[in-house]
């Protein structure tokens, strides 16, 4: 009973921040950087991840990448401290799009906000995998979309709300 009253008091006094996440279950981003923002690319496969901030405040996010085998690959050395050198900000009511492996810059279709999002490290040499975006806030504060294309096909889908 004492724990319950403490939690209720904290909620009344200062509110509580909950961690939420959005999962990108699979991506491939192996089109050469020289392809830039060509859509669809003529070589390889390009993936863009779109994240939209539904709130009227900036949201600080963190990203973690995983291999196809589910092994954490970075961008830092410790998945338990995701806010070390992995953070970026999505401005209020804004959308950011980024390629998870390629560093395309402004000429390739990435904004300066996207430049701050760490790319997937390549310790295994592979340009594919999964990613998890985390932030402090509600699961519906951020919504996402994944778009993938190559010379044969292109598709996009919404990412389910975080948890």
GROMACS .gro file of C-alpha atoms in nm:
model
  163
    1UNK     CA    1   0.000   0.000   0.000
    2UNK     CA    2   0.288   0.235   0.081
    3UNK     CA    3   0.437   0.185  -0.267
    4UNK     CA    4   0.106   0.257  -0.435
    5UNK     CA    5   0.063   0.586  -0.247
    6UNK     CA    6   0.420   0.689  -0.334
    7UNK     CA    7   0.358   0.625  -0.704
    8UNK     CA    8   0.028   0.815  -0.692
    9UNK     CA    9   0.193   1.111  -0.515
   10UNK     CA   10   0.472   1.125  -0.775
   11UNK     CA   11   0.215   1.122  -1.054
   12UNK     CA   12   0.021   1.404  -0.892
   13UNK     CA   13   0.323   1.620  -0.809
   14UNK     CA   14   0.548   1.596  -1.110
   15UNK     CA   15   0.404   1.349  -1.353
   16UNK     CA   16   0.588   1.044  -1.470
   17UNK     CA   17   0.790   0.989  -1.782
   18UNK     CA   18   0.762   0.651  -1.943
   19UNK     CA   19   1.002   0.510  -2.200
   20UNK     CA   20   0.851   0.420  -2.535
   21UNK     CA   21   0.996   0.257  -2.842
   22UNK     CA   22   0.933   0.204  -3.209
   23UNK     CA   23   1.074  -0.106  -3.377
   24UNK     CA   24   1.199  -0.135  -3.733
   25UNK     CA   25   1.193  -0.514  -3.772
   26UNK     CA   26   1.398  -0.529  -4.095
   27UNK     CA   27   1.572  -0.305  -4.343
   28UNK     CA   28   1.819  -0.334  -4.629
   29UNK     CA   29   2.019  -0.025  -4.726
   30UNK     CA   30   2.293  -0.139  -4.962
   31UNK     CA   31   2.250   0.097  -5.258
   32UNK     CA   32   2.579   0.276  -5.328
   33UNK     CA   33   2.604   0.624  -5.174
   34UNK     CA   34   2.662   0.753  -5.529
   35UNK     CA   35   2.295   0.671  -5.593
   36UNK     CA   36   2.207   0.951  -5.352
   37UNK     CA   37   1.835   1.016  -5.338
   38UNK     CA   38   1.760   0.833  -5.666
   39UNK     CA   39   1.425   0.670  -5.614
   40UNK     CA   40   1.421   0.394  -5.696
   41UNK     CA   41   1.796   0.338  -5.701
   42UNK     CA   42   1.932   0.174  -6.016
   43UNK     CA   43   2.170  -0.041  -5.808
   44UNK     CA   44   2.110  -0.210  -5.474
   45UNK     CA   45   1.826  -0.139  -5.231
   46UNK     CA   46   1.764   0.188  -5.048
   47UNK     CA   47   1.557   0.215  -4.729
   48UNK     CA   48   1.433   0.534  -4.566
   49UNK     CA   49   1.296   0.543  -4.214
   50UNK     CA   50   1.053   0.829  -4.146
   51UNK     CA   51   0.981   0.941  -3.789
   52UNK     CA   52   0.712   1.198  -3.710
   53UNK     CA   53   0.688   1.386  -3.379
   54UNK     CA   54   0.317   1.420  -3.297
   55UNK     CA   55   0.379   1.654  -3.002
   56UNK     CA   56   0.432   2.029  -2.967
   57UNK     CA   57   0.768   1.971  -2.794
   58UNK     CA   58   1.102   1.848  -2.925
   59UNK     CA   59   1.163   1.479  -2.848
   60UNK     CA   60   1.508   1.338  -2.773
   61UNK     CA   61   1.541   0.990  -2.921
   62UNK     CA   62   1.801   0.717  -2.916
   63UNK     CA   63   1.866   0.447  -3.175
   64UNK     CA   64   2.006   0.095  -3.144
   65UNK     CA   65   2.085  -0.134  -3.437
   66UNK     CA   66   2.079  -0.515  -3.448
   67UNK     CA   67   2.208  -0.770  -3.700
   68UNK     CA   68   1.986  -1.020  -3.881
   69UNK     CA   69   2.077  -1.265  -3.604
   70UNK     CA   70   1.951  -1.025  -3.334
   71UNK     CA   71   2.300  -0.927  -3.216
   72UNK     CA   72   2.340  -0.566  -3.099
   73UNK     CA   73   2.584  -0.387  -3.335
   74UNK     CA   74   2.574  -0.029  -3.209
   75UNK     CA   75   2.612   0.258  -3.254
   76UNK     CA   76   2.779   0.236  -2.911
   77UNK     CA   77   2.925  -0.065  -2.732
   78UNK     CA   78   2.654  -0.117  -2.471
   79UNK     CA   79   2.282  -0.173  -2.545
   80UNK     CA   80   2.206  -0.105  -2.177
   81UNK     CA   81   2.315   0.261  -2.213
   82UNK     CA   82   2.132   0.358  -2.532
   83UNK     CA   83   2.165   0.732  -2.471
   84UNK     CA   84   2.546   0.733  -2.511
   85UNK     CA   85   2.636   0.893  -2.846
   86UNK     CA   86   2.314   0.766  -3.003
   87UNK     CA   87   2.076   1.055  -2.943
   88UNK     CA   88   1.907   1.287  -3.185
   89UNK     CA   89   1.617   1.530  -3.164
   90UNK     CA   90   1.297   1.531  -3.366
   91UNK     CA   91   1.161   1.887  -3.358
   92UNK     CA   92   0.802   1.948  -3.252
   93UNK     CA   93   0.540   1.852  -3.514
   94UNK     CA   94   0.814   1.756  -3.761
   95UNK     CA   95   0.916   1.454  -3.965
   96UNK     CA   96   1.269   1.334  -4.021
   97UNK     CA   97   1.371   1.082  -4.290
   98UNK     CA   98   1.702   0.898  -4.290
   99UNK     CA   99   1.876   0.605  -4.454
  100UNK     CA  100   1.991   0.370  -4.177
  101UNK     CA  101   2.326   0.281  -4.337
  102UNK     CA  102   2.406   0.542  -4.604
  103UNK     CA  103   2.523   0.889  -4.508
  104UNK     CA  104   2.350   1.076  -4.788
  105UNK     CA  105   2.354   1.434  -4.655
  106UNK     CA  106   2.143   1.716  -4.796
  107UNK     CA  107   2.218   1.630  -5.159
  108UNK     CA  108   2.095   1.275  -5.095
  109UNK     CA  109   1.766   1.380  -4.936
  110UNK     CA  110   1.861   1.384  -4.568
  111UNK     CA  111   1.809   1.699  -4.361
  112UNK     CA  112   2.049   1.838  -4.102
  113UNK     CA  113   1.832   1.667  -3.837
  114UNK     CA  114   1.887   1.334  -4.016
  115UNK     CA  115   2.262   1.398  -4.024
  116UNK     CA  116   2.256   1.374  -3.643
  117UNK     CA  117   2.105   1.022  -3.649
  118UNK     CA  118   2.386   0.765  -3.620
  119UNK     CA  119   2.413   0.516  -3.906
  120UNK     CA  120   2.422   0.142  -3.851
  121UNK     CA  121   2.780   0.036  -3.776
  122UNK     CA  122   2.912  -0.241  -4.001
  123UNK     CA  123   3.119  -0.470  -3.774
  124UNK     CA  124   2.978  -0.765  -3.969
  125UNK     CA  125   3.003  -0.590  -4.307
  126UNK     CA  126   2.629  -0.623  -4.367
  127UNK     CA  127   2.406  -0.333  -4.466
  128UNK     CA  128   2.084  -0.472  -4.322
  129UNK     CA  129   1.924  -0.548  -3.989
  130UNK     CA  130   1.676  -0.410  -3.741
  131UNK     CA  131   1.658  -0.093  -3.533
  132UNK     CA  132   1.485   0.027  -3.218
  133UNK     CA  133   1.409   0.395  -3.157
  134UNK     CA  134   1.346   0.487  -2.792
  135UNK     CA  135   1.231   0.808  -2.621
  136UNK     CA  136   1.084   0.929  -2.293
  137UNK     CA  137   0.714   0.983  -2.348
  138UNK     CA  138   0.400   0.814  -2.468
  139UNK     CA  139   0.392   0.543  -2.736
  140UNK     CA  140   0.189   0.763  -2.972
  141UNK     CA  141   0.425   1.062  -2.945
  142UNK     CA  142   0.617   0.933  -3.248
  143UNK     CA  143   0.484   0.747  -3.549
  144UNK     CA  144   0.694   0.596  -3.822
  145UNK     CA  145   0.703   0.468  -4.176
  146UNK     CA  146   0.954   0.254  -4.362
  147UNK     CA  147   1.003   0.286  -4.739
  148UNK     CA  148   1.221   0.050  -4.941
  149UNK     CA  149   1.300   0.042  -5.313
  150UNK     CA  150   1.529  -0.118  -5.567
  151UNK     CA  151   1.517  -0.139  -5.946
  152UNK     CA  152   1.253  -0.418  -5.929
  153UNK     CA  153   1.008  -0.301  -5.662
  154UNK     CA  154   0.928  -0.040  -5.405
  155UNK     CA  155   0.700  -0.048  -5.104
  156UNK     CA  156   0.626   0.140  -4.786
  157UNK     CA  157   0.437   0.065  -4.470
  158UNK     CA  158   0.352   0.231  -4.142
  159UNK     CA  159   0.531   0.111  -3.833
  160UNK     CA  160   0.302   0.012  -3.545
  161UNK     CA  161   0.296   0.243  -3.242
  162UNK     CA  162   0.567   0.192  -2.984
  163UNK     CA  163   0.523   0.030  -2.649
   0.00000   0.00000   0.00000
